[in-house]
mmCIF file of C-alpha atoms in Angstrom:
data_model
loop_
_atom_site.group_PDB
_atom_site.id
_atom_site.type_symbol
_atom_site.label_atom_id
_atom_site.label_comp_id
_atom_site.label_asym_id
_atom_site.label_seq_id
_atom_site.Cartn_x
_atom_site.Cartn_y
_atom_site.Cartn_z
ATOM 1 C CA MET Q 15 11.386 8.257 22.088
ATOM 2 C CA VAL Q 16 8.177 10.277 22.402
ATOM 3 C CA ALA Q 17 8.501 11.149 25.569
ATOM 4 C CA TYR Q 18 12.402 12.756 25.098
ATOM 5 C CA LEU Q 19 10.848 14.654 22.084
ATOM 6 C CA GLU Q 20 7.793 15.999 23.824
ATOM 7 C CA ASN Q 21 9.908 17.458 26.606
ATOM 8 C CA LEU Q 22 12.635 18.849 24.197
ATOM 9 C CA ASP Q 23 13.159 22.287 25.005
ATOM 10 C CA ALA Q 24 13.014 23.475 21.738
ATOM 11 C CA PRO Q 25 10.282 25.319 19.213
ATOM 12 C CA GLU Q 26 6.879 23.944 19.258
ATOM 13 C CA THR Q 27 6.671 23.461 15.277
ATOM 14 C CA LEU Q 28 10.123 21.590 15.490
ATOM 15 C CA LYS Q 29 8.993 19.347 18.265
ATOM 16 C CA LYS Q 30 5.918 18.955 16.012
ATOM 17 C CA SER Q 31 7.810 17.896 13.295
ATOM 18 C CA MET Q 32 10.155 15.404 14.876
ATOM 19 C CA LEU Q 33 7.286 13.867 16.615
ATOM 20 C CA TYR Q 34 5.033 13.445 13.347
ATOM 21 C CA SER Q 35 7.565 11.847 12.099
ATOM 22 C CA ILE Q 36 8.823 9.868 14.761
ATOM 23 C CA SER Q 37 5.515 8.132 15.882
ATOM 24 C CA ALA Q 38 4.672 7.046 11.948
ATOM 25 C CA GLY Q 39 5.259 3.758 12.555
ATOM 26 C CA GLY Q 40 7.636 1.558 10.475
ATOM 27 C CA LYS Q 41 9.083 -1.421 11.119
ATOM 28 C CA ARG Q 42 11.855 -0.502 13.822
ATOM 29 C CA ILE Q 43 14.115 -3.412 12.567
ATOM 30 C CA ARG Q 44 17.222 -1.488 13.369
ATOM 31 C CA PRO Q 45 16.490 -1.020 17.457
ATOM 32 C CA ILE Q 46 14.794 -4.403 17.227
ATOM 33 C CA LEU Q 47 18.045 -5.308 15.953
ATOM 34 C CA ALA Q 48 19.924 -3.895 18.869
ATOM 35 C CA LEU Q 49 17.827 -5.160 21.339
ATOM 36 C CA ALA Q 50 17.983 -8.664 20.374
ATOM 37 C CA VAL Q 51 21.794 -8.917 20.353
ATOM 38 C CA LEU Q 52 21.351 -6.848 23.999
ATOM 39 C CA GLU Q 53 18.888 -9.844 25.017
ATOM 40 C CA ALA Q 54 21.397 -12.608 23.139
ATOM 41 C CA PHE Q 55 24.039 -11.663 25.562
ATOM 42 C CA GLU Q 56 21.516 -10.941 28.910
ATOM 43 C CA LYS Q 57 21.826 -7.126 28.939
ATOM 44 C CA ASN Q 58 19.542 -5.426 30.697
ATOM 45 C CA THR Q 59 17.917 -3.192 27.981
ATOM 46 C CA GLU Q 60 16.388 -0.180 29.952
ATOM 47 C CA GLU Q 61 19.881 0.747 31.053
ATOM 48 C CA VAL Q 62 20.232 1.429 27.209
ATOM 49 C CA VAL Q 63 16.871 2.308 25.541
ATOM 50 C CA ASP Q 64 17.688 5.782 25.066
ATOM 51 C CA VAL Q 65 21.291 4.445 22.828
ATOM 52 C CA VAL Q 66 18.798 2.313 21.232
ATOM 53 C CA CYS Q 67 16.352 5.113 20.279
ATOM 54 C CA SER Q 68 19.430 7.094 18.779
ATOM 55 C CA ILE Q 69 19.653 4.715 15.820
ATOM 56 C CA GLU Q 70 15.976 5.279 15.294
ATOM 57 C CA PHE Q 71 16.486 9.167 15.368
ATOM 58 C CA VAL Q 72 19.034 8.771 12.943
ATOM 59 C CA HIS Q 73 17.556 6.546 10.714
ATOM 60 C CA THR Q 74 14.019 8.559 10.740
ATOM 61 C CA TYR Q 75 15.693 11.846 9.775
ATOM 62 C CA SER Q 76 17.259 9.976 6.361
ATOM 63 C CA LEU Q 77 13.664 8.998 5.965
ATOM 64 C CA ILE Q 78 12.594 12.457 5.825
ATOM 65 C CA HIS Q 79 15.504 13.841 3.657
ATOM 66 C CA ASP Q 80 14.774 11.019 1.380
ATOM 67 C CA ASP Q 81 11.557 12.019 0.882
ATOM 68 C CA LEU Q 82 12.403 15.807 0.162
ATOM 69 C CA PRO Q 83 11.848 16.419 -4.006
ATOM 70 C CA SER Q 84 14.976 17.441 -4.246
ATOM 71 C CA MET Q 85 15.792 13.514 -3.442
ATOM 72 C CA ASP Q 86 13.193 10.872 -4.002
ATOM 73 C CA ASN Q 87 10.615 13.020 -4.040
ATOM 74 C CA ASP Q 88 7.687 10.921 -2.058
ATOM 75 C CA ASP Q 89 4.017 11.745 -1.070
ATOM 76 C CA TYR Q 90 3.537 9.214 1.059
ATOM 77 C CA ARG Q 91 5.916 7.394 4.157
ATOM 78 C CA ARG Q 92 4.617 4.462 6.144
ATOM 79 C CA GLY Q 93 1.024 4.890 5.097
ATOM 80 C CA LYS Q 94 1.032 9.094 5.846
ATOM 81 C CA LEU Q 95 1.653 12.291 4.142
ATOM 82 C CA THR Q 96 5.593 12.546 4.089
ATOM 83 C CA ASN Q 97 6.779 15.555 6.243
ATOM 84 C CA HIS Q 98 7.659 18.160 4.184
ATOM 85 C CA LYS Q 99 3.963 17.776 2.656
ATOM 86 C CA VAL Q 100 2.605 18.419 6.292
ATOM 87 C CA PHE Q 101 5.482 21.137 7.911
ATOM 88 C CA GLY Q 102 7.377 22.266 4.246
ATOM 89 C CA GLU Q 103 10.320 21.458 2.937
ATOM 90 C CA ALA Q 104 12.347 23.663 5.392
ATOM 91 C CA GLN Q 105 10.767 22.637 8.389
ATOM 92 C CA ALA Q 106 11.474 18.982 7.228
ATOM 93 C CA ILE Q 107 15.075 19.403 6.329
ATOM 94 C CA LEU Q 108 15.117 20.942 10.205
ATOM 95 C CA ALA Q 109 13.434 18.080 11.854
ATOM 96 C CA GLY Q 110 15.860 15.751 10.062
ATOM 97 C CA ASP Q 111 18.868 17.726 11.484
ATOM 98 C CA ALA Q 112 17.639 18.007 14.725
ATOM 99 C CA LEU Q 113 16.962 14.172 15.080
ATOM 100 C CA LEU Q 114 20.231 13.437 13.664
ATOM 101 C CA THR Q 115 22.271 15.834 16.400
ATOM 102 C CA GLU Q 116 19.403 14.805 19.396
ATOM 103 C CA SER Q 117 20.708 11.147 18.365
ATOM 104 C CA PHE Q 118 24.355 12.053 19.951
ATOM 105 C CA SER Q 119 22.674 13.281 23.036
ATOM 106 C CA LEU Q 120 21.007 10.626 24.155
ATOM 107 C CA ILE Q 121 24.218 8.672 23.939
ATOM 108 C CA THR Q 122 26.055 10.976 25.595
ATOM 109 C CA ASN Q 123 23.740 11.332 28.553
ATOM 110 C CA ASN Q 124 23.385 7.238 29.440
ATOM 111 C CA SER Q 125 23.982 6.700 32.850
ATOM 112 C CA TYR Q 126 25.051 2.823 32.764
ATOM 113 C CA LEU Q 127 27.629 3.001 29.820
ATOM 114 C CA THR Q 128 31.376 3.616 30.598
ATOM 115 C CA SER Q 129 32.970 6.851 28.452
ATOM 116 C CA ASP Q 130 34.742 4.438 26.602
ATOM 117 C CA GLN Q 131 31.507 2.099 25.822
ATOM 118 C CA LYS Q 132 29.961 5.988 24.611
ATOM 119 C CA VAL Q 133 32.749 6.942 22.460
ATOM 120 C CA GLN Q 134 32.705 3.399 20.661
ATOM 121 C CA ILE Q 135 29.006 3.949 19.644
ATOM 122 C CA ILE Q 136 29.526 7.249 18.764
ATOM 123 C CA SER Q 137 32.176 6.275 16.354
ATOM 124 C CA VAL Q 138 30.257 3.669 14.833
ATOM 125 C CA LEU Q 139 27.054 5.439 14.854
ATOM 126 C CA SER Q 140 28.830 8.319 12.616
ATOM 127 C CA LYS Q 141 30.602 6.268 10.578
ATOM 128 C CA ALA Q 142 27.171 4.392 9.483
ATOM 129 C CA ALA Q 143 25.599 7.989 9.221
ATOM 130 C CA GLY Q 144 28.200 9.432 7.363
ATOM 131 C CA SER Q 145 29.865 9.837 3.870
ATOM 132 C CA THR Q 146 31.583 6.038 4.239
ATOM 133 C CA GLY Q 147 27.773 5.032 4.991
ATOM 134 C CA MET Q 148 24.220 5.608 4.480
ATOM 135 C CA VAL Q 149 25.246 9.244 3.252
ATOM 136 C CA GLY Q 150 27.749 7.698 0.988
ATOM 137 C CA GLY Q 151 25.132 5.452 -0.560
ATOM 138 C CA GLN Q 152 22.633 7.860 -1.123
ATOM 139 C CA VAL Q 153 24.862 9.686 -3.717
ATOM 140 C CA GLU Q 154 25.954 7.135 -5.272
ATOM 141 C CA ASP Q 155 22.697 5.989 -5.679
ATOM 142 C CA ILE Q 156 21.484 9.710 -6.819
ATOM 143 C CA GLU Q 157 24.616 9.722 -9.511
ATOM 144 C CA GLY Q 158 23.501 5.818 -10.422
ATOM 145 C CA GLU Q 159 19.810 6.903 -11.400
ATOM 146 C CA ASN Q 160 19.407 7.245 -15.128
ATOM 147 C CA ARG Q 161 22.261 4.796 -16.047
ATOM 148 C CA GLU Q 162 22.654 0.945 -15.916
ATOM 149 C CA LEU Q 163 24.572 -0.401 -13.025
ATOM 150 C CA SER Q 164 26.036 -3.424 -12.470
ATOM 151 C CA LEU Q 165 25.556 -5.998 -9.910
ATOM 152 C CA THR Q 166 28.277 -5.486 -7.911
ATOM 153 C CA GLU Q 167 27.576 -1.410 -8.081
ATOM 154 C CA LEU Q 168 24.159 -2.160 -6.764
ATOM 155 C CA GLU Q 169 25.320 -3.956 -3.844
ATOM 156 C CA SER Q 170 27.764 -0.980 -3.263
ATOM 157 C CA ILE Q 171 25.323 1.297 -2.992
ATOM 158 C CA HIS Q 172 22.948 -0.787 -0.678
ATOM 159 C CA GLU Q 173 25.684 -1.904 1.420
ATOM 160 C CA LYS Q 174 26.395 1.556 2.600
ATOM 161 C CA LYS Q 175 22.775 3.547 2.083
ATOM 162 C CA THR Q 176 20.637 0.613 3.911
ATOM 163 C CA GLY Q 177 23.398 -2.415 5.404
ATOM 164 C CA LYS Q 178 25.624 0.052 7.292
ATOM 165 C CA MET Q 179 22.791 1.690 9.402
ATOM 166 C CA LEU Q 180 22.033 -2.539 10.120
ATOM 167 C CA GLU Q 181 25.506 -2.798 10.900
ATOM 168 C CA CYS Q 182 25.466 -0.564 13.313
ATOM 169 C CA SER Q 183 22.312 -1.132 14.871
ATOM 170 C CA VAL Q 184 24.202 -5.095 15.945
ATOM 171 C CA ILE Q 185 27.451 -3.403 16.483
ATOM 172 C CA VAL Q 186 26.301 -0.834 18.976
ATOM 173 C CA GLY Q 187 23.889 -4.228 20.829
ATOM 174 C CA GLY Q 188 27.407 -5.938 21.057
ATOM 175 C CA ILE Q 189 29.441 -2.892 22.609
ATOM 176 C CA ALA Q 190 26.679 -1.953 24.911
ATOM 177 C CA ALA Q 191 26.488 -5.651 25.620
ATOM 178 C CA GLY Q 192 30.031 -6.416 26.309
ATOM 179 C CA ALA Q 193 30.640 -8.716 23.771
ATOM 180 C CA SER Q 194 34.091 -10.074 22.782
ATOM 181 C CA ASP Q 195 35.998 -8.930 19.341
ATOM 182 C CA GLU Q 196 35.158 -11.964 17.887
ATOM 183 C CA ASP Q 197 31.381 -12.043 19.029
ATOM 184 C CA LEU Q 198 31.490 -8.164 17.270
ATOM 185 C CA LEU Q 199 33.021 -9.693 13.882
ATOM 186 C CA HIS Q 200 30.546 -12.073 13.467
ATOM 187 C CA LEU Q 201 27.718 -9.939 14.653
ATOM 188 C CA THR Q 202 28.608 -7.685 11.631
ATOM 189 C CA ASN Q 203 28.759 -10.345 9.053
ATOM 190 C CA TYR Q 204 25.761 -11.499 9.875
ATOM 191 C CA ALA Q 205 24.192 -7.809 9.816
ATOM 192 C CA ARG Q 206 25.797 -7.222 6.709
ATOM 193 C CA HIS Q 207 24.199 -9.915 5.025
ATOM 194 C CA ILE Q 208 20.490 -9.510 6.387
ATOM 195 C CA GLY Q 209 21.409 -5.692 5.369
ATOM 196 C CA ILE Q 210 21.639 -7.026 1.496
ATOM 197 C CA ALA Q 211 18.181 -9.214 1.637
ATOM 198 C CA PHE Q 212 16.679 -6.509 3.414
ATOM 199 C CA GLN Q 213 17.266 -4.154 0.652
ATOM 200 C CA ILE Q 214 16.970 -7.230 -2.139
ATOM 201 C CA GLN Q 215 13.174 -7.688 -0.457
ATOM 202 C CA ASP Q 216 12.169 -3.901 -0.640
ATOM 203 C CA ASP Q 217 13.184 -4.096 -4.103
ATOM 204 C CA ILE Q 218 10.856 -7.206 -5.104
ATOM 205 C CA LEU Q 219 8.271 -5.458 -3.139
ATOM 206 C CA ASP Q 220 8.385 -2.381 -4.863
ATOM 207 C CA VAL Q 221 7.777 -4.672 -7.825
ATOM 208 C CA ILE Q 222 4.817 -6.988 -6.167
ATOM 209 C CA GLY Q 223 3.743 -5.454 -3.213
ATOM 210 C CA LYS Q 224 0.550 -3.459 -2.520
ATOM 211 C CA GLN Q 225 0.837 0.295 -1.686
ATOM 212 C CA GLU Q 226 -1.471 -0.540 1.454
ATOM 213 C CA GLU Q 227 0.717 -2.827 2.863
ATOM 214 C CA ILE Q 228 4.301 -1.238 1.923
ATOM 215 C CA GLY Q 229 2.895 2.492 2.568
ATOM 216 C CA LYS Q 230 4.596 3.740 -0.101
ATOM 217 C CA PRO Q 231 3.452 3.660 -3.814
ATOM 218 C CA VAL Q 232 4.293 0.678 -5.670
ATOM 219 C CA GLY Q 233 6.895 1.177 -8.685
ATOM 220 C CA SER Q 234 8.554 4.165 -7.595
ATOM 221 C CA ASP Q 235 12.320 3.007 -8.543
ATOM 222 C CA GLU Q 236 10.926 2.066 -12.046
ATOM 223 C CA ALA Q 237 9.659 5.636 -12.119
ATOM 224 C CA ASN Q 238 12.558 7.047 -10.901
ATOM 225 C CA LEU Q 239 14.887 5.091 -13.225
ATOM 226 C CA LYS Q 240 16.974 3.139 -10.354
ATOM 227 C CA THR Q 241 18.704 0.305 -11.112
ATOM 228 C CA THR Q 242 17.607 -2.730 -8.850
ATOM 229 C CA TYR Q 243 17.773 -6.727 -8.296
ATOM 230 C CA PRO Q 244 14.779 -7.161 -9.941
ATOM 231 C CA LYS Q 245 15.658 -5.282 -12.746
ATOM 232 C CA ILE Q 246 19.074 -7.131 -13.256
ATOM 233 C CA LEU Q 247 18.664 -10.390 -11.668
ATOM 234 C CA GLY Q 248 14.694 -11.182 -12.607
ATOM 235 C CA LEU Q 249 12.427 -11.599 -9.724
ATOM 236 C CA ASP Q 250 13.323 -15.165 -9.524
ATOM 237 C CA GLY Q 251 16.924 -14.134 -9.386
ATOM 238 C CA ALA Q 252 16.840 -11.722 -7.187
ATOM 239 C CA LYS Q 253 14.967 -14.081 -4.704
ATOM 240 C CA LYS Q 254 17.439 -16.545 -4.958
ATOM 241 C CA GLU Q 255 20.043 -13.777 -3.842
ATOM 242 C CA MET Q 256 18.375 -12.785 -1.003
ATOM 243 C CA GLU Q 257 17.970 -16.419 0.322
ATOM 244 C CA ASN Q 258 21.521 -17.322 -0.009
ATOM 245 C CA HIS Q 259 22.545 -14.044 1.892
ATOM 246 C CA ILE Q 260 19.919 -14.872 4.560
ATOM 247 C CA HIS Q 261 22.004 -18.224 4.532
ATOM 248 C CA ILE Q 262 25.296 -16.500 4.923
ATOM 249 C CA SER Q 263 24.535 -14.111 7.743
ATOM 250 C CA LEU Q 264 22.792 -17.492 9.822
ATOM 251 C CA GLU Q 265 26.204 -19.179 9.613
ATOM 252 C CA HIS Q 266 27.682 -16.310 10.999
ATOM 253 C CA LEU Q 267 24.707 -16.286 13.947
ATOM 254 C CA ASN Q 268 25.807 -19.975 14.544
ATOM 255 C CA LYS Q 269 29.629 -18.678 15.815
ATOM 256 C CA ILE Q 270 28.236 -16.781 18.122
ATOM 257 C CA LYS Q 271 28.199 -17.539 21.849
ATOM 258 C CA GLY Q 272 24.578 -16.263 23.153
ATOM 259 C CA ASN Q 273 21.237 -16.700 22.680
ATOM 260 C CA THR Q 274 20.706 -15.700 18.822
ATOM 261 C CA GLY Q 275 17.155 -17.401 18.246
ATOM 262 C CA ILE Q 276 15.472 -13.874 18.575
ATOM 263 C CA LEU Q 277 18.254 -12.565 15.585
ATOM 264 C CA ALA Q 278 17.438 -15.641 13.743
ATOM 265 C CA SER Q 279 13.877 -15.319 13.389
ATOM 266 C CA ILE Q 280 14.278 -11.675 11.827
ATOM 267 C CA ALA Q 281 16.598 -12.692 9.224
ATOM 268 C CA ASP Q 282 13.585 -15.330 8.821
ATOM 269 C CA TYR Q 283 10.913 -12.182 8.839
ATOM 270 C CA ILE Q 284 13.111 -10.109 6.425
ATOM 271 C CA ILE Q 285 12.390 -12.783 3.387
ATOM 272 C CA LYS Q 286 8.649 -12.958 4.275
ATOM 273 C CA ARG Q 287 8.158 -9.643 5.235
ATOM 274 C CA ASN Q 288 5.029 -8.037 2.856
ATOM 275 C CA HIS Q 289 6.111 -3.940 3.775
#
């Protein structure tokens, strides 16, 4: 990812801004999911590592924009000052825009995938990131501030805002690996449920986590008057709900024809992580 951006023929300030956020660390759960699927189906990961990076480009763009004063207004991300705090709001917006559009260049320039695979992957990624996925979820999240949401409404927000990009990661891995339609269906359901579990753990950590571990201030959800899983279900109820979604995800994983050990480990990591 870094090498690609360093060699990009773009204004130097823009490159620095893009590199700042893409190099900031983080869990990298989305590209790891895609790589785990490729491993499960014994696909050479080196052939499609650029496609895997495209998912992280989209995710990083969304974080840059989420942190803006007009959105979540966060000063820190992954333990570092947010992009707009370092480069200014205009540059941060443009860096996010550039990462989003460059993600599709990474896919189209791949030398190993067929044209059909590329079209499928672009279709999946654009839907996951767009108005019916991540962006749509962000809109619902903003509109949900300052009012009490039901559990159904909260799940709808997070299934779009967080879950769709996690689903996308495993589906992209499956398409690149040549997985069957049946396996893709089970991968989708596995990812959908770990996506909800992932968000529940995020909500829990915003209550009981430590800033030095999660990389951003604790209690920001409450400060922004957001409805969360612990707020609706209580901490114990939220933990049980998370465990239930992980259980369902593993049921689907067990039906996939492939070595899914790493994918199972990721599900376990989600409920035990502290950042």
